[in-house]
Coordinates of C-alpha atoms in Angstrom, one line a residue:
M241 CA -13.4 63.8 2.0
F242 CA -15.2 60.7 3.1
S243 CA -17.7 60.8 6.4
C244 CA -18.0 58.5 9.7
H245 CA -21.0 57.6 6.7
H246 CA -19.3 56.6 4.0
V247 CA -16.6 54.7 6.4
F248 CA -19.3 52.9 8.4
I249 CA -21.1 51.7 5.7
T250 CA -17.7 51.1 3.4
L251 CA -16.2 48.7 6.4
F252 CA -19.4 47.1 7.5
L253 CA -20.1 45.8 4.0
Y254 CA -16.3 44.9 3.3
R255 CA -16.4 42.9 6.0
Y256 CA -20.1 41.5 5.9
L257 CA -20.7 41.1 2.5
R258 CA -18.7 37.7 2.3
L259 CA -20.4 36.4 5.1
A260 CA -23.8 37.1 3.7
V261 CA -22.0 35.9 0.1
N262 CA -20.7 32.5 1.4
L263 CA -23.9 31.9 3.3
L264 CA -25.7 31.4 0.1
G265 CA -22.9 29.6 -1.9
F266 CA -22.3 27.1 1.4
C267 CA -26.6 26.4 1.1
M268 CA -25.6 25.9 -2.3
H269 CA -22.5 24.1 -2.6
R270 CA -22.8 20.6 -4.0
P271 CA -20.5 17.6 -4.5
I272 CA -19.6 16.5 -7.9
P273 CA -22.0 13.7 -7.7
I274 CA -20.5 10.1 -7.6
P275 CA -20.6 8.4 -11.6
G276 CA -23.4 6.0 -12.6
S277 CA -19.9 3.8 -14.3
P278 CA -17.1 5.3 -13.4
R279 CA -13.7 4.8 -14.8
L280 CA -11.5 5.1 -11.4
T281 CA -12.0 2.6 -8.7
S282 CA -10.1 2.3 -5.4
Q283 CA -7.1 -0.1 -7.3
N284 CA -6.7 3.6 -9.1
V285 CA -5.9 4.4 -5.3
T286 CA -2.4 4.5 -3.9
V287 CA -2.3 6.0 -0.2
V288 CA 0.5 7.3 1.3
I289 CA 1.0 8.5 5.1
P290 CA 3.6 10.0 6.3
S291 CA 4.4 9.1 10.6
L292 CA 6.5 10.1 12.5
H293 CA 5.6 6.6 14.2
G294 CA 6.1 3.0 12.9
D295 CA 3.7 1.7 16.0
G296 CA 0.8 2.8 18.1
G297 CA -2.6 2.4 18.4
E298 CA -3.9 5.3 16.3
L299 CA -2.2 4.7 13.4
W300 CA -2.8 1.1 13.3
D301 CA -6.7 2.4 13.2
T302 CA -5.6 4.7 11.1
I303 CA -4.4 2.0 8.8
R304 CA -7.5 0.0 9.5
S305 CA -10.1 2.4 8.9
I306 CA -8.0 3.1 5.3
L307 CA -7.6 -0.3 3.9
A308 CA -11.4 -1.2 4.5
T309 CA -12.1 1.3 0.9
E310 CA -9.7 -1.3 -0.4
P311 CA -7.4 0.9 -2.7
Y312 CA -4.5 -1.1 -4.0
E313 CA -2.3 -0.5 -1.7
I314 CA -0.8 1.5 1.5
I315 CA 2.4 3.1 1.6
L316 CA 3.5 4.1 4.8
V317 CA 6.7 6.5 5.3
T318 CA 8.6 6.7 8.5
V319 CA 11.0 8.1 10.5
G320 CA 14.8 5.7 10.6
A321 CA 14.7 2.4 13.2
Q322 CA 11.0 3.5 13.6
E323 CA 11.0 1.3 9.9
R324 CA 12.0 -1.7 11.6
H325 CA 8.7 -1.6 14.6
A326 CA 6.8 -1.2 11.3
K327 CA 7.6 -4.1 9.9
H328 CA 7.4 -6.1 12.3
V329 CA 3.5 -5.3 13.0
V330 CA 3.1 -5.5 9.0
K331 CA 4.0 -8.3 9.9
E332 CA 2.3 -9.8 13.2
L333 CA -0.9 -8.1 11.5
N334 CA -0.7 -9.8 7.8
L335 CA -1.1 -6.2 5.8
S336 CA -0.6 -7.4 2.7
K337 CA -1.0 -4.6 0.9
V338 CA 0.9 -2.2 3.5
R339 CA 4.1 -1.2 1.8
I340 CA 6.9 0.3 4.7
Y341 CA 10.0 3.0 3.6
S342 CA 11.6 5.5 5.7
V343 CA 13.7 8.7 5.5
S344 CA 16.8 9.3 7.6
Q345 CA 15.3 12.9 9.4
P346 CA 11.4 13.8 9.9
N347 CA 10.4 15.5 7.4
K348 CA 6.7 15.3 5.8
R349 CA 8.2 17.0 2.7
R350 CA 10.8 14.4 2.4
Q351 CA 8.6 11.3 3.0
M352 CA 6.3 12.4 0.2
V353 CA 8.8 12.5 -1.8
R354 CA 10.3 9.3 -0.5
A355 CA 6.7 7.6 -1.5
I356 CA 5.9 9.5 -4.7
P357 CA 8.4 6.7 -6.9
E358 CA 7.2 3.5 -5.5
V359 CA 3.5 4.7 -6.5
Q360 CA 2.0 2.7 -9.2
T361 CA -1.4 3.8 -9.5
D362 CA -3.2 6.4 -11.3
I363 CA -4.1 8.6 -7.5
T364 CA -2.1 9.2 -4.6
I365 CA -3.7 10.1 -1.6
F366 CA -2.0 11.6 1.0
A367 CA -3.2 11.1 4.6
D368 CA -2.5 12.0 8.3
D369 CA -1.7 9.5 10.8
D370 CA -4.6 10.1 13.2
V371 CA -7.4 10.1 10.9
T372 CA -11.0 8.1 10.2
W373 CA -12.0 7.3 6.6
P374 CA -15.5 6.0 5.9
S375 CA -15.8 2.9 4.3
T376 CA -17.6 5.4 1.8
L377 CA -14.9 7.6 1.3
L378 CA -12.8 6.8 -2.1
P379 CA -15.9 7.0 -4.8
W380 CA -16.8 10.7 -3.8
M381 CA -12.9 12.0 -4.1
L382 CA -12.3 10.0 -7.2
A383 CA -15.3 11.3 -8.9
P384 CA -13.9 14.9 -9.3
L385 CA -10.8 13.0 -10.8
E386 CA -13.2 11.6 -13.5
D387 CA -12.4 15.0 -15.4
E388 CA -9.0 15.1 -16.4
R389 CA -8.9 19.2 -16.0
Y390 CA -9.1 18.3 -12.0
G391 CA -5.4 17.6 -10.2
G392 CA -7.1 17.6 -6.5
V393 CA -10.2 17.1 -4.7
G394 CA -9.9 17.2 -0.6
T395 CA -12.8 16.7 1.5
N396 CA -14.6 17.4 4.9
Q397 CA -13.4 17.2 8.3
R398 CA -14.5 17.1 11.4
L399 CA -13.8 16.6 14.7
R400 CA -13.1 12.6 16.1
R401 CA -14.6 13.9 20.1
A402 CA -13.0 12.7 23.0
E403 CA -15.2 9.7 24.9
S404 CA -16.6 11.2 28.2
P405 CA -14.2 14.2 28.1
N406 CA -13.4 16.1 31.4
L407 CA -14.8 19.7 31.1
Q408 CA -10.8 21.0 29.6
Q409 CA -11.3 17.8 27.7
R410 CA -14.5 19.8 26.4
V411 CA -13.3 23.2 26.4
W412 CA -10.5 22.6 24.1
G413 CA -12.5 19.7 22.3
Y414 CA -15.0 22.4 21.4
L415 CA -13.0 25.3 20.0
G416 CA -11.3 22.4 17.6
A417 CA -14.5 21.3 15.8
L418 CA -15.3 24.9 15.7
Y419 CA -12.2 25.1 13.6
L420 CA -12.9 22.7 11.3
E421 CA -16.2 24.0 11.0
R422 CA -15.2 27.3 9.5
R423 CA -13.1 25.6 7.4
N424 CA -15.2 23.2 6.2
F425 CA -17.8 26.6 5.2
D426 CA -15.1 28.5 3.8
C427 CA -14.1 25.5 1.6
A428 CA -17.6 24.9 0.5
S429 CA -18.8 28.2 0.4
C430 CA -15.8 29.2 -2.1
M431 CA -16.0 26.5 -4.2
F432 CA -19.6 27.3 -4.7
I433 CA -19.0 30.9 -5.9
D434 CA -15.3 30.6 -7.6
G435 CA -14.1 27.5 -7.4
G436 CA -11.5 28.4 -5.2
L437 CA -10.4 27.3 -1.3
P438 CA -7.6 28.5 1.4
C439 CA -5.3 24.7 1.0
L440 CA -6.3 21.2 0.4
S441 CA -5.2 19.6 3.5
G442 CA -2.4 17.5 4.3
R443 CA -5.0 15.2 6.7
T444 CA -6.3 13.6 3.7
V445 CA -6.3 15.1 -0.1
A446 CA -6.0 12.7 -3.7
Y447 CA -3.6 14.3 -6.1
R448 CA -3.0 12.4 -9.5
T449 CA 0.2 11.1 -9.7
S450 CA 1.5 12.5 -13.2
I451 CA 1.4 15.5 -12.0
L452 CA 3.5 14.5 -8.6
R453 CA 5.8 13.0 -10.4
D454 CA 6.5 15.8 -12.5
P455 CA 10.3 16.6 -12.4
A456 CA 9.4 20.8 -12.9
F457 CA 6.9 19.7 -8.8
T458 CA 9.7 17.5 -7.5
Y459 CA 12.2 20.8 -7.8
E460 CA 10.5 23.6 -7.0
F461 CA 8.9 21.0 -3.4
T462 CA 11.7 20.5 -2.6
H463 CA 13.6 23.7 -2.4
E464 CA 10.8 26.5 -2.6
E465 CA 11.8 29.5 -1.0
W466 CA 10.7 32.3 1.9
L467 CA 11.3 35.5 1.3
G468 CA 14.5 35.6 -0.5
Q469 CA 16.1 33.9 2.8
Y470 CA 15.2 30.7 3.5
Q471 CA 13.9 27.4 2.6
L472 CA 10.9 25.8 3.2
N473 CA 10.4 22.6 4.1
A474 CA 7.0 23.0 6.0
D475 CA 3.6 23.7 4.4
D476 CA 3.4 21.4 1.9
D477 CA -0.3 21.5 1.7
N478 CA -0.8 24.9 0.8
F479 CA 2.4 24.4 -1.4
I480 CA 0.4 21.5 -3.7
T481 CA -2.4 23.7 -3.5
R482 CA -0.3 26.7 -5.3
W483 CA 1.1 24.8 -7.3
L484 CA -2.4 23.3 -9.0
I485 CA -4.0 26.6 -9.5
S486 CA -0.5 28.3 -11.0
H487 CA -0.4 25.6 -13.4
G488 CA -4.6 25.7 -14.4
Q489 CA -5.7 22.7 -12.7
K490 CA -8.7 22.8 -10.9
I491 CA -9.8 21.5 -8.0
S492 CA -12.8 19.6 -6.3
Y493 CA -13.4 19.8 -2.5
Q494 CA -16.3 17.3 -1.9
H495 CA -18.8 18.2 1.1
H496 CA -20.8 14.8 1.9
K497 CA -21.3 12.8 5.0
Q498 CA -19.9 10.0 3.4
A499 CA -16.9 11.9 2.4
E500 CA -15.8 13.0 6.0
V501 CA -12.5 12.7 7.2
L502 CA -12.4 11.9 11.5
T503 CA -9.6 13.8 12.4
T504 CA -7.4 14.7 16.4
L505 CA -6.8 17.8 17.4
E506 CA -5.5 18.8 21.1
D507 CA -7.8 18.5 23.3
N508 CA -5.5 20.6 26.0
P509 CA -3.8 24.4 26.0
K510 CA -1.4 22.6 23.6
F511 CA -4.1 23.5 21.0
L512 CA -2.4 27.6 21.2
K513 CA 0.1 25.9 20.1
Q514 CA -1.4 24.5 17.1
C515 CA -3.4 27.6 16.3
L516 CA 0.2 29.6 16.4
R517 CA 1.4 26.5 13.0
W518 CA -1.5 27.6 11.6
S519 CA -1.5 30.4 12.2
R520 CA 2.2 31.4 10.8
S521 CA 1.4 28.9 7.3
N522 CA -0.8 31.0 6.3
W523 CA 0.8 34.3 6.7
R524 CA 3.2 32.8 4.6
S525 CA 1.3 30.8 1.4
N526 CA -1.6 33.5 1.6
I527 CA 1.5 36.3 1.0
T528 CA 2.7 34.3 -1.4
S529 CA -0.2 33.0 -3.6
M530 CA -1.7 37.3 -3.4
F531 CA 2.0 39.0 -3.8
C532 CA 4.5 36.7 -5.1
D533 CA 2.2 33.8 -7.2
R534 CA -1.0 36.5 -7.9
H535 CA -2.7 33.9 -10.0
I536 CA -5.8 34.0 -7.5
W537 CA -6.5 37.4 -8.1
T538 CA -7.8 36.5 -11.4
H539 CA -8.5 32.4 -11.1
Q540 CA -10.2 33.4 -7.3
P541 CA -11.1 36.5 -6.9
W542 CA -14.6 36.2 -4.9
S543 CA -11.6 33.1 -3.0
T544 CA -8.9 36.1 -3.0
Y545 CA -10.9 38.5 -0.9
A546 CA -13.2 36.1 1.2
V547 CA -10.2 34.1 2.4
Y548 CA -7.4 35.4 1.5
L549 CA -7.3 39.1 2.2
T550 CA -8.9 37.9 5.5
T551 CA -4.9 37.4 6.7
V552 CA -3.8 41.1 6.5
S553 CA -7.2 42.7 7.0
H554 CA -9.1 40.5 9.9
W555 CA -8.7 41.4 13.6
A556 CA -12.2 40.9 14.9
F557 CA -11.6 42.9 17.9
I558 CA -10.4 45.9 16.5
W559 CA -12.5 45.7 13.9
D560 CA -15.9 45.4 16.6
L561 CA -14.4 48.6 18.2
L562 CA -14.3 50.5 14.9
L563 CA -17.7 49.5 13.5
I564 CA -19.5 50.6 16.9
Y565 CA -16.8 53.3 16.8
L566 CA -18.2 55.3 14.1
Y567 CA -21.6 53.9 15.0
L568 CA -22.1 56.0 17.8
D569 CA -20.2 59.3 15.9
V570 CA -22.9 58.9 12.6
A571 CA -25.9 58.6 15.2
R572 CA -24.9 61.6 18.2
S573 CA -27.1 63.3 16.5
W574 CA -29.8 61.0 16.6
R575 CA -32.9 60.9 18.9
S576 CA -31.8 58.1 22.2
D577 CA -34.6 55.7 21.3
S578 CA -33.4 55.6 17.2
R579 CA -29.6 55.5 18.5
D580 CA -30.1 52.9 20.7
L581 CA -32.3 50.6 18.6
G582 CA -29.4 50.5 15.3
L583 CA -26.8 49.7 18.8
A584 CA -29.1 47.7 19.4
M585 CA -29.5 45.7 15.9
L586 CA -25.9 46.3 14.8
A587 CA -24.6 44.6 18.1
G588 CA -27.1 42.0 17.0
W589 CA -26.3 40.5 13.4
M590 CA -22.1 41.5 15.3
F591 CA -23.0 38.4 17.7
S592 CA -25.1 36.6 15.3
S593 CA -22.1 36.5 12.4
K594 CA -20.0 34.6 15.4
F595 CA -22.2 31.9 14.7
L596 CA -24.1 31.4 11.9
K597 CA -21.4 29.5 9.7
L598 CA -21.3 27.1 12.9
L599 CA -24.8 26.0 12.4
G600 CA -24.2 22.5 11.6
H601 CA -21.7 22.1 14.7
Y602 CA -24.9 23.3 17.2
I603 CA -27.4 21.6 15.3
R604 CA -25.2 18.2 15.7
Y605 CA -24.3 19.2 19.0
P606 CA -27.1 21.7 20.6
G607 CA -25.2 21.1 23.8
D608 CA -22.4 23.1 22.9
F609 CA -24.0 26.4 22.3
L610 CA -23.8 26.8 25.7
L611 CA -20.0 27.6 25.5
L612 CA -20.9 29.8 22.7
P613 CA -19.7 32.8 24.9
V614 CA -16.0 30.8 24.9
S615 CA -15.8 30.7 21.3
I616 CA -16.3 34.2 21.0
V617 CA -14.2 35.7 24.1
F618 CA -11.6 33.0 22.3
G619 CA -11.9 35.2 18.2
Y620 CA -10.7 38.3 20.2
F621 CA -8.0 36.4 21.4
H622 CA -6.5 34.6 18.3
G623 CA -6.3 38.4 17.0
F624 CA -2.9 38.5 19.5
I625 CA -2.3 35.0 18.1
K626 CA -2.0 35.6 14.7
G627 CA -0.1 38.4 15.4
Y628 CA 2.2 37.3 16.9
A629 CA 2.3 34.7 14.4
M630 CA 2.9 37.4 12.1
L631 CA 6.2 38.7 13.9
S632 CA 7.8 35.2 13.6
L633 CA 6.7 34.5 10.1
N634 CA 10.1 32.4 10.6
V635 CA 9.4 29.6 12.8
T636 CA 8.1 26.4 11.4
A637 CA 8.0 24.5 15.0
W638 CA 5.4 22.5 16.4
G639 CA 5.3 22.2 20.4
S640 CA 2.5 20.2 20.3
R641 CA 3.0 16.4 19.6
E642 CA 6.3 14.3 20.7
G643 CA 9.2 14.0 18.2
A644 CA 7.3 16.3 15.9
D645 CA 9.6 18.7 16.7
D646 CA 13.3 16.5 16.2
D647 CA 13.4 18.4 12.3
D648 CA 12.6 21.7 13.1
A649 CA 16.2 22.7 12.2
Y650 CA 15.4 21.3 8.7
R651 CA 11.6 23.4 8.0
M652 CA 13.2 26.7 7.7
I653 CA 16.9 26.6 6.2
R654 CA 18.3 29.7 5.4
V655 CA 19.4 30.3 1.9
S656 CA 23.3 30.6 1.9
Q657 CA 24.6 33.9 0.1
K658 CA 26.5 32.0 -2.4
H659 CA 23.0 29.5 -3.4
Q660 CA 21.4 33.1 -3.8
E661 CA 23.0 34.8 -6.1
A662 CA 22.6 31.6 -8.0
I663 CA 18.6 31.6 -7.8
N664 CA 18.6 35.6 -8.5
F665 CA 20.8 35.3 -11.7
Q666 CA 18.3 32.2 -12.6
N667 CA 15.2 34.7 -12.0
S668 CA 17.0 37.0 -13.9
A669 CA 17.2 34.4 -16.6
C670 CA 13.7 33.9 -16.6
Y671 CA 12.9 36.8 -16.9
S672 CA 14.5 37.9 -19.5
Y673 CA 13.5 35.0 -21.4
T674 CA 9.8 35.9 -20.5
Q675 CA 9.7 39.6 -22.1

């Protein structure tokens, strides 16, 4: 029988070992350097931008920042009548490197698949329509792809902070900035330790075009299923990351100031809807990775423990209460001064763990340290968001961007019984073949 003492130590180590090791991994991580005589240049790159819009200042600011890196061309894939608006702007601005295509219904996977056959270069980079690239980005993203073993490359991201924000914008923006900071930390540390990361984010990500053109990839990308009951047309970046891992392709993450992409997040209560969407996506993808694909258990054992398992096991409020309860039970026979000292040390460690991985943000913006209590309370509240997401995994709505949910009925389509029987037959045939 395990005593409370053993349970406390086990749970404490399970929760905080990953923080201690990831801190070491983050400090030791270095991006793959740019070679002296690179084989790949910006002229080997086509940038694909799936967008709901064909016009707007933010979209064209994104395109201008990408054009400054001198790619071979940009392919903008928009929706329906937006194509006409986009072509008009391209003509007005004389943007000879920008080609415009459209799909009939808004769906990012469909927009990506529309563009892939049009790509004429070895490397395809997908970018969101609200990012800002540094002029130095492409050499850093291409450096890992000099090695043929690498199939995908991600980069670190930071929030483009609002100018002269009001109090509400500053608080929500602060929480969004920490979300990206936390993600950068996890990606860089896990990449150093075992070459894994939670997901190559679609905000800006590079792939070998040959991988995207593989007919097997195209079919699976457009026929992914969730729970055997739904065809899933959301979570595109999660799917491609899993595909690379399961097909033996190495992935890289270039954490460097010159490879830092700026992006926008909601700076109002709609940020909660973004968090809910991200949480649902994490549940779906991580469950698939751990219990369906299962490649990560052998290919990325540390990332599996440090990132993937946290989806099902990390509930901050419950963990903190449980550890304090177990400690008080273990220390009940101690002298009061020793017990109080131990409790203070435990509370101090718990408190410091809330911001250690975020030190980079506080160093850049020391004034934000005053908002630390907000992030701690939000961390506990996020458990409720995560719990609700777990109970609504068949929902794919954004709820935070105008026009983004026009295609919601197509993101999660119930598979018909006849189609399901055909899938079951194919799966059983594949299983029999592999035996």
